[in-house]
JSON list of C-alpha atoms in Angstrom, two decimals:
[
{"chain": "A", "resi": 1, "resn": "ASP", "atom": "CA", "xyz": [88.22, 110.85, 112.49]},
{"chain": "A", "resi": 2, "resn": "THR", "atom": "CA", "xyz": [86.70, 110.29, 108.75]},
{"chain": "A", "resi": 3, "resn": "ALA", "atom": "CA", "xyz": [88.79, 108.36, 106.63]},
{"chain": "A", "resi": 4, "resn": "VAL", "atom": "CA", "xyz": [88.14, 109.74, 103.59]},
{"chain": "A", "resi": 5, "resn": "SER", "atom": "CA", "xyz": [86.44, 113.22, 103.37]},
{"chain": "A", "resi": 6, "resn": "GLN", "atom": "CA", "xyz": [85.57, 115.36, 100.31]},
{"chain": "A", "resi": 7, "resn": "THR", "atom": "CA", "xyz": [84.65, 118.63, 100.23]},
{"chain": "A", "resi": 8, "resn": "PRO", "atom": "CA", "xyz": [82.14, 120.15, 99.04]},
{"chain": "A", "resi": 9, "resn": "LYS", "atom": "CA", "xyz": [79.64, 117.19, 99.97]},
{"chain": "A", "resi": 10, "resn": "TYR", "atom": "CA", "xyz": [76.85, 119.48, 96.66]},
{"chain": "A", "resi": 11, "resn": "LEU", "atom": "CA", "xyz": [78.21, 122.02, 94.08]},
{"chain": "A", "resi": 12, "resn": "VAL", "atom": "CA", "xyz": [75.80, 123.77, 91.77]},
{"chain": "A", "resi": 13, "resn": "THR", "atom": "CA", "xyz": [77.01, 126.22, 89.23]},
{"chain": "A", "resi": 14, "resn": "GLN", "atom": "CA", "xyz": [76.85, 126.80, 86.19]},
{"chain": "A", "resi": 15, "resn": "MET", "atom": "CA", "xyz": [77.77, 125.75, 82.46]},
{"chain": "A", "resi": 16, "resn": "GLY", "atom": "CA", "xyz": [81.21, 127.01, 81.39]},
{"chain": "A", "resi": 17, "resn": "ASN", "atom": "CA", "xyz": [82.95, 127.93, 85.06]},
{"chain": "A", "resi": 18, "resn": "ASP", "atom": "CA", "xyz": [85.61, 126.39, 86.98]},
{"chain": "A", "resi": 19, "resn": "LYS", "atom": "CA", "xyz": [85.67, 124.66, 90.13]},
{"chain": "A", "resi": 20, "resn": "SER", "atom": "CA", "xyz": [87.74, 121.81, 91.88]},
{"chain": "A", "resi": 21, "resn": "ILE", "atom": "CA", "xyz": [86.70, 119.49, 94.77]},
{"chain": "A", "resi": 22, "resn": "LYS", "atom": "CA", "xyz": [89.11, 118.41, 97.54]},
{"chain": "A", "resi": 23, "resn": "CYS", "atom": "CA", "xyz": [90.48, 115.03, 98.79]},
{"chain": "A", "resi": 24, "resn": "GLU", "atom": "CA", "xyz": [91.94, 114.16, 101.79]},
{"chain": "A", "resi": 25, "resn": "GLN", "atom": "CA", "xyz": [92.28, 110.36, 103.83]},
{"chain": "A", "resi": 26, "resn": "ASN", "atom": "CA", "xyz": [93.78, 109.10, 106.63]},
{"chain": "A", "resi": 27, "resn": "LEU", "atom": "CA", "xyz": [94.88, 106.02, 106.70]},
{"chain": "A", "resi": 28, "resn": "GLY", "atom": "CA", "xyz": [98.23, 106.27, 104.80]},
{"chain": "A", "resi": 29, "resn": "HIS", "atom": "CA", "xyz": [97.69, 104.55, 102.20]},
{"chain": "A", "resi": 30, "resn": "ASP", "atom": "CA", "xyz": [99.56, 104.61, 98.53]},
{"chain": "A", "resi": 31, "resn": "THR", "atom": "CA", "xyz": [96.90, 104.90, 95.67]},
{"chain": "A", "resi": 32, "resn": "MET", "atom": "CA", "xyz": [93.82, 107.06, 95.64]},
{"chain": "A", "resi": 33, "resn": "TYR", "atom": "CA", "xyz": [90.94, 107.38, 92.90]},
{"chain": "A", "resi": 34, "resn": "TRP", "atom": "CA", "xyz": [88.38, 109.23, 91.52]},
{"chain": "A", "resi": 35, "resn": "TYR", "atom": "CA", "xyz": [85.20, 108.02, 90.43]},
{"chain": "A", "resi": 36, "resn": "LYS", "atom": "CA", "xyz": [82.09, 109.46, 88.30]},
{"chain": "A", "resi": 37, "resn": "GLN", "atom": "CA", "xyz": [78.08, 108.59, 89.43]},
{"chain": "A", "resi": 38, "resn": "ASP", "atom": "CA", "xyz": [76.70, 109.14, 86.76]},
{"chain": "A", "resi": 39, "resn": "SER", "atom": "CA", "xyz": [72.43, 109.50, 86.28]},
{"chain": "A", "resi": 40, "resn": "LYS", "atom": "CA", "xyz": [72.17, 105.46, 85.01]},
{"chain": "A", "resi": 41, "resn": "LYS", "atom": "CA", "xyz": [74.14, 105.13, 88.91]},
{"chain": "A", "resi": 42, "resn": "PHE", "atom": "CA", "xyz": [77.03, 103.82, 86.49]},
{"chain": "A", "resi": 43, "resn": "LEU", "atom": "CA", "xyz": [80.15, 103.82, 89.00]},
{"chain": "A", "resi": 44, "resn": "LYS", "atom": "CA", "xyz": [83.02, 104.34, 86.56]},
{"chain": "A", "resi": 45, "resn": "ILE", "atom": "CA", "xyz": [86.64, 104.71, 87.20]},
{"chain": "A", "resi": 46, "resn": "MET", "atom": "CA", "xyz": [88.05, 108.15, 86.55]},
{"chain": "A", "resi": 47, "resn": "PHE", "atom": "CA", "xyz": [91.63, 108.31, 87.62]},
{"chain": "A", "resi": 48, "resn": "SER", "atom": "CA", "xyz": [94.44, 106.07, 89.81]},
{"chain": "A", "resi": 49, "resn": "TYR", "atom": "CA", "xyz": [97.27, 107.84, 91.16]},
{"chain": "A", "resi": 50, "resn": "ASN", "atom": "CA", "xyz": [100.27, 105.62, 93.31]},
{"chain": "A", "resi": 51, "resn": "ASN", "atom": "CA", "xyz": [102.01, 107.88, 95.19]},
{"chain": "A", "resi": 52, "resn": "LYS", "atom": "CA", "xyz": [101.56, 110.95, 93.70]},
{"chain": "A", "resi": 53, "resn": "GLU", "atom": "CA", "xyz": [102.07, 109.47, 90.35]},
{"chain": "A", "resi": 54, "resn": "LEU", "atom": "CA", "xyz": [98.71, 109.51, 87.61]},
{"chain": "A", "resi": 55, "resn": "ILE", "atom": "CA", "xyz": [98.57, 105.96, 86.84]},
{"chain": "A", "resi": 56, "resn": "ILE", "atom": "CA", "xyz": [95.48, 105.22, 84.89]},
{"chain": "A", "resi": 57, "resn": "ASN", "atom": "CA", "xyz": [93.45, 108.70, 82.90]},
{"chain": "A", "resi": 58, "resn": "GLU", "atom": "CA", "xyz": [89.74, 106.73, 81.76]},
{"chain": "A", "resi": 59, "resn": "THR", "atom": "CA", "xyz": [89.38, 109.06, 78.45]},
{"chain": "A", "resi": 60, "resn": "VAL", "atom": "CA", "xyz": [88.39, 111.58, 80.58]},
{"chain": "A", "resi": 61, "resn": "PRO", "atom": "CA", "xyz": [88.28, 114.99, 79.02]},
{"chain": "A", "resi": 62, "resn": "ASN", "atom": "CA", "xyz": [90.97, 117.17, 79.90]},
{"chain": "A", "resi": 63, "resn": "ARG", "atom": "CA", "xyz": [89.13, 119.64, 81.26]},
{"chain": "A", "resi": 64, "resn": "PHE", "atom": "CA", "xyz": [89.01, 118.08, 84.23]},
{"chain": "A", "resi": 65, "resn": "SER", "atom": "CA", "xyz": [92.71, 117.52, 85.39]},
{"chain": "A", "resi": 66, "resn": "PRO", "atom": "CA", "xyz": [93.73, 115.79, 88.98]},
{"chain": "A", "resi": 67, "resn": "LYS", "atom": "CA", "xyz": [96.49, 116.76, 90.93]},
{"chain": "A", "resi": 68, "resn": "SER", "atom": "CA", "xyz": [98.28, 115.02, 93.80]},
{"chain": "A", "resi": 69, "resn": "PRO", "atom": "CA", "xyz": [100.18, 117.70, 96.32]},
{"chain": "A", "resi": 70, "resn": "ASP", "atom": "CA", "xyz": [100.92, 115.09, 98.52]},
{"chain": "A", "resi": 71, "resn": "LYS", "atom": "CA", "xyz": [100.19, 111.24, 98.52]},
{"chain": "A", "resi": 72, "resn": "ALA", "atom": "CA", "xyz": [97.02, 112.07, 101.44]},
{"chain": "A", "resi": 73, "resn": "HIS", "atom": "CA", "xyz": [94.91, 114.46, 99.13]},
{"chain": "A", "resi": 74, "resn": "LEU", "atom": "CA", "xyz": [93.84, 114.08, 95.54]},
{"chain": "A", "resi": 75, "resn": "ASN", "atom": "CA", "xyz": [92.15, 116.96, 94.18]},
{"chain": "A", "resi": 76, "resn": "LEU", "atom": "CA", "xyz": [90.46, 117.17, 91.03]},
{"chain": "A", "resi": 77, "resn": "HIS", "atom": "CA", "xyz": [89.60, 120.63, 89.16]},
{"chain": "A", "resi": 78, "resn": "ILE", "atom": "CA", "xyz": [86.90, 120.92, 86.42]},
{"chain": "A", "resi": 79, "resn": "ASN", "atom": "CA", "xyz": [87.22, 123.78, 83.56]},
{"chain": "A", "resi": 80, "resn": "SER", "atom": "CA", "xyz": [84.22, 124.60, 81.36]},
{"chain": "A", "resi": 81, "resn": "LEU", "atom": "CA", "xyz": [82.06, 122.75, 83.14]},
{"chain": "A", "resi": 82, "resn": "GLU", "atom": "CA", "xyz": [79.20, 121.56, 80.50]},
{"chain": "A", "resi": 83, "resn": "LEU", "atom": "CA", "xyz": [75.34, 119.66, 81.48]},
{"chain": "A", "resi": 84, "resn": "GLY", "atom": "CA", "xyz": [76.99, 116.38, 81.29]},
{"chain": "A", "resi": 85, "resn": "ASP", "atom": "CA", "xyz": [79.28, 116.99, 84.17]},
{"chain": "A", "resi": 86, "resn": "SER", "atom": "CA", "xyz": [76.36, 116.87, 86.11]},
{"chain": "A", "resi": 87, "resn": "ALA", "atom": "CA", "xyz": [76.57, 113.49, 88.37]},
{"chain": "A", "resi": 88, "resn": "VAL", "atom": "CA", "xyz": [77.90, 112.19, 91.93]},
{"chain": "A", "resi": 89, "resn": "TYR", "atom": "CA", "xyz": [81.81, 111.93, 92.49]},
{"chain": "A", "resi": 90, "resn": "PHE", "atom": "CA", "xyz": [83.65, 109.72, 94.47]},
{"chain": "A", "resi": 91, "resn": "CYS", "atom": "CA", "xyz": [87.73, 109.95, 95.92]},
{"chain": "A", "resi": 92, "resn": "ALA", "atom": "CA", "xyz": [88.67, 106.39, 96.67]},
{"chain": "A", "resi": 93, "resn": "SER", "atom": "CA", "xyz": [91.66, 105.33, 98.96]},
{"chain": "A", "resi": 94, "resn": "SER", "atom": "CA", "xyz": [93.36, 101.68, 98.47]},
{"chain": "A", "resi": 95, "resn": "GLN", "atom": "CA", "xyz": [96.53, 100.12, 100.01]},
{"chain": "A", "resi": 96, "resn": "TRP", "atom": "CA", "xyz": [97.50, 95.93, 99.11]},
{"chain": "A", "resi": 97, "resn": "THR", "atom": "CA", "xyz": [98.43, 94.34, 102.60]},
{"chain": "A", "resi": 98, "resn": "SER", "atom": "CA", "xyz": [98.85, 90.70, 102.34]},
{"chain": "A", "resi": 99, "resn": "GLY", "atom": "CA", "xyz": [97.36, 90.00, 99.21]},
{"chain": "A", "resi": 100, "resn": "ARG", "atom": "CA", "xyz": [94.45, 92.10, 100.06]},
{"chain": "A", "resi": 101, "resn": "GLU", "atom": "CA", "xyz": [92.99, 95.37, 98.15]},
{"chain": "A", "resi": 102, "resn": "THR", "atom": "CA", "xyz": [90.46, 97.22, 99.98]},
{"chain": "A", "resi": 103, "resn": "GLN", "atom": "CA", "xyz": [88.98, 100.39, 98.65]},
{"chain": "A", "resi": 104, "resn": "TYR", "atom": "CA", "xyz": [87.74, 103.05, 101.04]},
{"chain": "A", "resi": 105, "resn": "PHE", "atom": "CA", "xyz": [85.68, 105.62, 99.71]},
{"chain": "A", "resi": 106, "resn": "GLY", "atom": "CA", "xyz": [84.62, 109.00, 100.32]},
{"chain": "A", "resi": 107, "resn": "PRO", "atom": "CA", "xyz": [80.94, 110.58, 101.01]},
{"chain": "A", "resi": 108, "resn": "GLY", "atom": "CA", "xyz": [80.98, 111.92, 97.22]},
{"chain": "A", "resi": 109, "resn": "THR", "atom": "CA", "xyz": [80.35, 115.58, 95.90]},
{"chain": "A", "resi": 110, "resn": "ARG", "atom": "CA", "xyz": [77.37, 115.76, 94.22]},
{"chain": "A", "resi": 111, "resn": "LEU", "atom": "CA", "xyz": [77.52, 118.12, 91.03]},
{"chain": "A", "resi": 112, "resn": "LEU", "atom": "CA", "xyz": [74.86, 120.00, 89.87]},
{"chain": "A", "resi": 113, "resn": "VAL", "atom": "CA", "xyz": [75.42, 122.33, 86.80]},
{"chain": "A", "resi": 114, "resn": "LEU", "atom": "CA", "xyz": [72.93, 124.31, 85.45]},
{"chain": "B", "resi": 1, "resn": "ASP", "atom": "CA", "xyz": [81.04, 97.58, 77.10]},
{"chain": "B", "resi": 2, "resn": "GLN", "atom": "CA", "xyz": [80.05, 96.46, 80.87]},
{"chain": "B", "resi": 3, "resn": "GLN", "atom": "CA", "xyz": [82.85, 93.68, 81.45]},
{"chain": "B", "resi": 4, "resn": "VAL", "atom": "CA", "xyz": [81.20, 93.16, 84.96]},
{"chain": "B", "resi": 5, "resn": "LYS", "atom": "CA", "xyz": [77.37, 92.71, 85.50]},
{"chain": "B", "resi": 6, "resn": "GLN", "atom": "CA", "xyz": [74.89, 92.91, 87.52]},
{"chain": "B", "resi": 7, "resn": "ASN", "atom": "CA", "xyz": [71.45, 91.71, 85.75]},
{"chain": "B", "resi": 8, "resn": "SER", "atom": "CA", "xyz": [69.17, 92.49, 88.92]},
{"chain": "B", "resi": 9, "resn": "PRO", "atom": "CA", "xyz": [68.55, 95.56, 89.50]},
{"chain": "B", "resi": 10, "resn": "SER", "atom": "CA", "xyz": [66.81, 94.92, 92.79]},
{"chain": "B", "resi": 11, "resn": "LEU", "atom": "CA", "xyz": [65.80, 92.17, 95.10]},
{"chain": "B", "resi": 12, "resn": "SER", "atom": "CA", "xyz": [63.46, 91.69, 97.67]},
{"chain": "B", "resi": 13, "resn": "VAL", "atom": "CA", "xyz": [64.14, 89.29, 100.73]},
{"chain": "B", "resi": 14, "resn": "GLN", "atom": "CA", "xyz": [61.83, 88.33, 104.36]},
{"chain": "B", "resi": 15, "resn": "GLU", "atom": "CA", "xyz": [63.79, 89.47, 106.99]},
{"chain": "B", "resi": 16, "resn": "GLY", "atom": "CA", "xyz": [65.72, 86.60, 108.69]},
{"chain": "B", "resi": 17, "resn": "ARG", "atom": "CA", "xyz": [66.23, 84.65, 104.92]},
{"chain": "B", "resi": 18, "resn": "ILE", "atom": "CA", "xyz": [68.92, 84.40, 103.02]},
{"chain": "B", "resi": 19, "resn": "SER", "atom": "CA", "xyz": [69.16, 87.33, 100.34]},
{"chain": "B", "resi": 20, "resn": "ILE", "atom": "CA", "xyz": [71.61, 86.38, 97.06]},
{"chain": "B", "resi": 21, "resn": "LEU", "atom": "CA", "xyz": [72.96, 88.86, 95.02]},
{"chain": "B", "resi": 22, "resn": "ASN", "atom": "CA", "xyz": [74.74, 88.00, 91.46]},
{"chain": "B", "resi": 23, "resn": "CYS", "atom": "CA", "xyz": [77.79, 88.74, 89.24]},
{"chain": "B", "resi": 24, "resn": "ASP", "atom": "CA", "xyz": [78.92, 87.50, 85.89]},
{"chain": "B", "resi": 25, "resn": "TYR", "atom": "CA", "xyz": [82.13, 89.09, 85.02]},
{"chain": "B", "resi": 26, "resn": "THR", "atom": "CA", "xyz": [83.69, 88.58, 81.17]},
{"chain": "B", "resi": 27, "resn": "ASN", "atom": "CA", "xyz": [87.65, 89.67, 81.51]},
{"chain": "B", "resi": 28, "resn": "SER", "atom": "CA", "xyz": [89.06, 86.73, 82.43]},
{"chain": "B", "resi": 29, "resn": "MET", "atom": "CA", "xyz": [92.55, 88.91, 83.65]},
{"chain": "B", "resi": 30, "resn": "PHE", "atom": "CA", "xyz": [90.28, 89.49, 86.36]},
{"chain": "B", "resi": 31, "resn": "ASP", "atom": "CA", "xyz": [91.44, 88.08, 89.23]},
{"chain": "B", "resi": 32, "resn": "TYR", "atom": "CA", "xyz": [90.45, 90.06, 92.53]},
{"chain": "B", "resi": 33, "resn": "PHE", "atom": "CA", "xyz": [86.42, 90.82, 93.18]},
{"chain": "B", "resi": 34, "resn": "LEU", "atom": "CA", "xyz": [84.88, 92.84, 95.62]},
{"chain": "B", "resi": 35, "resn": "TRP", "atom": "CA", "xyz": [81.86, 93.54, 97.32]},
{"chain": "B", "resi": 36, "resn": "TYR", "atom": "CA", "xyz": [80.53, 97.13, 98.38]},
{"chain": "B", "resi": 37, "resn": "LYS", "atom": "CA", "xyz": [77.56, 98.51, 99.55]},
{"chain": "B", "resi": 38, "resn": "LYS", "atom": "CA", "xyz": [75.86, 101.87, 99.76]},
{"chain": "B", "resi": 39, "resn": "TYR", "atom": "CA", "xyz": [73.38, 103.95, 101.52]},
{"chain": "B", "resi": 40, "resn": "PRO", "atom": "CA", "xyz": [71.61, 107.16, 99.72]},
{"chain": "B", "resi": 41, "resn": "ALA", "atom": "CA", "xyz": [74.20, 109.92, 100.06]},
{"chain": "B", "resi": 42, "resn": "GLU", "atom": "CA", "xyz": [77.08, 107.82, 100.91]},
{"chain": "B", "resi": 43, "resn": "GLY", "atom": "CA", "xyz": [80.28, 106.43, 99.80]},
{"chain": "B", "resi": 44, "resn": "PRO", "atom": "CA", "xyz": [80.09, 102.87, 98.93]},
{"chain": "B", "resi": 45, "resn": "THR", "atom": "CA", "xyz": [81.32, 100.13, 101.65]},
{"chain": "B", "resi": 46, "resn": "PHE", "atom": "CA", "xyz": [83.72, 97.97, 101.38]},
{"chain": "B", "resi": 47, "resn": "LEU", "atom": "CA", "xyz": [81.94, 94.36, 102.00]},
{"chain": "B", "resi": 48, "resn": "ILE", "atom": "CA", "xyz": [83.89, 91.36, 101.36]},
{"chain": "B", "resi": 49, "resn": "SER", "atom": "CA", "xyz": [86.76, 90.23, 98.27]},
{"chain": "B", "resi": 50, "resn": "ILE", "atom": "CA", "xyz": [87.81, 87.33, 97.16]},
{"chain": "B", "resi": 51, "resn": "SER", "atom": "CA", "xyz": [90.87, 86.59, 95.07]},
{"chain": "B", "resi": 52, "resn": "SER", "atom": "CA", "xyz": [90.37, 83.88, 91.91]},
{"chain": "B", "resi": 53, "resn": "ILE", "atom": "CA", "xyz": [92.69, 81.86, 94.22]},
{"chain": "B", "resi": 54, "resn": "LYS", "atom": "CA", "xyz": [89.64, 80.90, 96.02]},
{"chain": "B", "resi": 55, "resn": "ASP", "atom": "CA", "xyz": [86.40, 79.83, 95.41]},
{"chain": "B", "resi": 56, "resn": "LYS", "atom": "CA", "xyz": [84.27, 81.33, 98.96]},
{"chain": "B", "resi": 57, "resn": "ASN", "atom": "CA", "xyz": [85.23, 83.48, 101.22]},
{"chain": "B", "resi": 58, "resn": "GLU", "atom": "CA", "xyz": [83.00, 83.94, 104.48]},
{"chain": "B", "resi": 59, "resn": "ASP", "atom": "CA", "xyz": [82.91, 86.61, 106.86]},
{"chain": "B", "resi": 60, "resn": "GLY", "atom": "CA", "xyz": [80.29, 86.64, 109.29]},
{"chain": "B", "resi": 61, "resn": "ARG", "atom": "CA", "xyz": [77.10, 86.92, 107.85]},
{"chain": "B", "resi": 62, "resn": "PHE", "atom": "CA", "xyz": [78.37, 87.61, 104.70]},
{"chain": "B", "resi": 63, "resn": "THR", "atom": "CA", "xyz": [79.65, 84.95, 101.75]},
{"chain": "B", "resi": 64, "resn": "VAL", "atom": "CA", "xyz": [81.35, 84.96, 98.57]},
{"chain": "B", "resi": 65, "resn": "PHE", "atom": "CA", "xyz": [81.50, 82.30, 95.94]},
{"chain": "B", "resi": 66, "resn": "LEU", "atom": "CA", "xyz": [83.70, 82.71, 92.97]},
{"chain": "B", "resi": 67, "resn": "ASN", "atom": "CA", "xyz": [83.04, 80.50, 89.81]},
{"chain": "B", "resi": 68, "resn": "LYS", "atom": "CA", "xyz": [85.78, 81.05, 87.65]},
{"chain": "B", "resi": 69, "resn": "SER", "atom": "CA", "xyz": [84.86, 78.84, 84.60]},
{"chain": "B", "resi": 70, "resn": "ALA", "atom": "CA", "xyz": [81.54, 80.73, 84.64]},
{"chain": "B", "resi": 71, "resn": "LYS", "atom": "CA", "xyz": [82.75, 83.76, 85.37]},
{"chain": "B", "resi": 72, "resn": "HIS", "atom": "CA", "xyz": [80.32, 84.70, 88.19]},
{"chain": "B", "resi": 73, "resn": "LEU", "atom": "CA", "xyz": [80.10, 85.76, 91.68]},
{"chain": "B", "resi": 74, "resn": "SER", "atom": "CA", "xyz": [77.33, 85.27, 94.49]},
{"chain": "B", "resi": 75, "resn": "LEU", "atom": "CA", "xyz": [77.09, 87.08, 97.63]},
{"chain": "B", "resi": 76, "resn": "HIS", "atom": "CA", "xyz": [75.04, 85.12, 100.33]},
{"chain": "B", "resi": 77, "resn": "ILE", "atom": "CA", "xyz": [73.76, 86.77, 103.09]},
{"chain": "B", "resi": 78, "resn": "VAL", "atom": "CA", "xyz": [72.19, 85.24, 105.80]},
{"chain": "B", "resi": 79, "resn": "PRO", "atom": "CA", "xyz": [70.61, 86.03, 107.92]},
{"chain": "B", "resi": 80, "resn": "SER", "atom": "CA", "xyz": [69.04, 88.88, 106.00]},
{"chain": "B", "resi": 81, "resn": "GLN", "atom": "CA", "xyz": [68.10, 92.18, 108.59]},
{"chain": "B", "resi": 82, "resn": "PRO", "atom": "CA", "xyz": [65.63, 95.73, 107.76]},
{"chain": "B", "resi": 83, "resn": "GLY", "atom": "CA", "xyz": [69.93, 97.28, 108.11]},
{"chain": "B", "resi": 84, "resn": "ASP", "atom": "CA", "xyz": [71.02, 95.45, 105.19]},
{"chain": "B", "resi": 85, "resn": "SER", "atom": "CA", "xyz": [68.56, 96.82, 102.77]},
{"chain": "B", "resi": 86, "resn": "ALA", "atom": "CA", "xyz": [70.89, 98.86, 100.07]},
{"chain": "B", "resi": 87, "resn": "VAL", "atom": "CA", "xyz": [72.56, 99.33, 96.80]},
{"chain": "B", "resi": 88, "resn": "TYR", "atom": "CA", "xyz": [75.31, 96.31, 96.63]},
{"chain": "B", "resi": 89, "resn": "PHE", "atom": "CA", "xyz": [78.01, 96.57, 93.95]},
{"chain": "B", "resi": 90, "resn": "CYS", "atom": "CA", "xyz": [80.23, 94.23, 92.64]},
{"chain": "B", "resi": 91, "resn": "ALA", "atom": "CA", "xyz": [83.78, 95.36, 91.94]},
{"chain": "B", "resi": 92, "resn": "ALA", "atom": "CA", "xyz": [86.65, 93.84, 89.83]},
{"chain": "B", "resi": 93, "resn": "THR", "atom": "CA", "xyz": [90.36, 94.12, 89.08]},
{"chain": "B", "resi": 94, "resn": "ALA", "atom": "CA", "xyz": [93.34, 92.94, 87.81]},
{"chain": "B", "resi": 95, "resn": "SER", "atom": "CA", "xyz": [96.19, 92.75, 90.39]},
{"chain": "B", "resi": 96, "resn": "GLY", "atom": "CA", "xyz": [98.30, 95.78, 90.01]},
{"chain": "B", "resi": 97, "resn": "THR", "atom": "CA", "xyz": [97.06, 97.53, 87.07]},
{"chain": "B", "resi": 98, "resn": "TYR", "atom": "CA", "xyz": [94.94, 100.02, 89.97]},
{"chain": "B", "resi": 99, "resn": "LYS", "atom": "CA", "xyz": [91.42, 100.04, 87.80]},
{"chain": "B", "resi": 100, "resn": "TYR", "atom": "CA", "xyz": [88.10, 98.79, 89.69]},
{"chain": "B", "resi": 101, "resn": "ILE", "atom": "CA", "xyz": [85.68, 97.98, 87.24]},
{"chain": "B", "resi": 102, "resn": "PHE", "atom": "CA", "xyz": [82.37, 98.58, 88.72]},
{"chain": "B", "resi": 103, "resn": "GLY", "atom": "CA", "xyz": [78.50, 96.45, 88.28]},
{"chain": "B", "resi": 104, "resn": "THR", "atom": "CA", "xyz": [76.06, 98.28, 87.92]},
{"chain": "B", "resi": 105, "resn": "GLY", "atom": "CA", "xyz": [74.29, 97.86, 91.33]},
{"chain": "B", "resi": 106, "resn": "THR", "atom": "CA", "xyz": [71.16, 95.50, 93.09]},
{"chain": "B", "resi": 107, "resn": "ARG", "atom": "CA", "xyz": [68.87, 97.13, 94.56]},
{"chain": "B", "resi": 108, "resn": "LEU", "atom": "CA", "xyz": [68.18, 94.83, 97.95]},
{"chain": "B", "resi": 109, "resn": "LYS", "atom": "CA", "xyz": [65.55, 95.52, 100.38]},
{"chain": "B", "resi": 110, "resn": "VAL", "atom": "CA", "xyz": [64.87, 93.03, 103.43]},
{"chain": "B", "resi": 111, "resn": "LEU", "atom": "CA", "xyz": [61.92, 93.92, 104.25]},
{"chain": "B", "resi": 112, "resn": "ALA", "atom": "CA", "xyz": [60.72, 92.85, 107.92]}
]
């Protein structure tokens, strides 16, 4: 009964390829996010979606395209992968309840671009 | 432009003692703060949060203190246990922006 799941957990690919990472949450949350954790361990927000609408796009290259087919899913498609895209990508979801919001994170997808 | 900073990359504490993790922020619009714990190869796990209308929030062994004038928050863990060894991230947001800014993390090691 995983709350936020991501697939795949590991992804090794060549430069120039196109790849997708899938995220699903079963918490009934309205808001979902993608974060990137780089080699320096900075955890930076990339996108946030609320009720399937894009809310935040943090100056991410347009090679990255999130897609939210429904409130429970937020997938990340990456075109023309570059070496600098190697990182751990975390999906998260959240909901404001009683003046408090908690983000729940997935286990991460470790992307290595060769 | 790191709006949320954790200036101590690592901290070692003896089991049973208090662990104090610190976090500073620069953006006065932030009004909600969270602490997360992260084990290797796992996603961050929510620990405790605090709204800017409070200066303290307690949950079991974990207490978060917020000093708005100093733009500083801290997480106290008492008593520290070996299972608390992990990387701790603080995060901040301005309500309604759907944008969370994370600190760089502090690696806590609790020695048995």
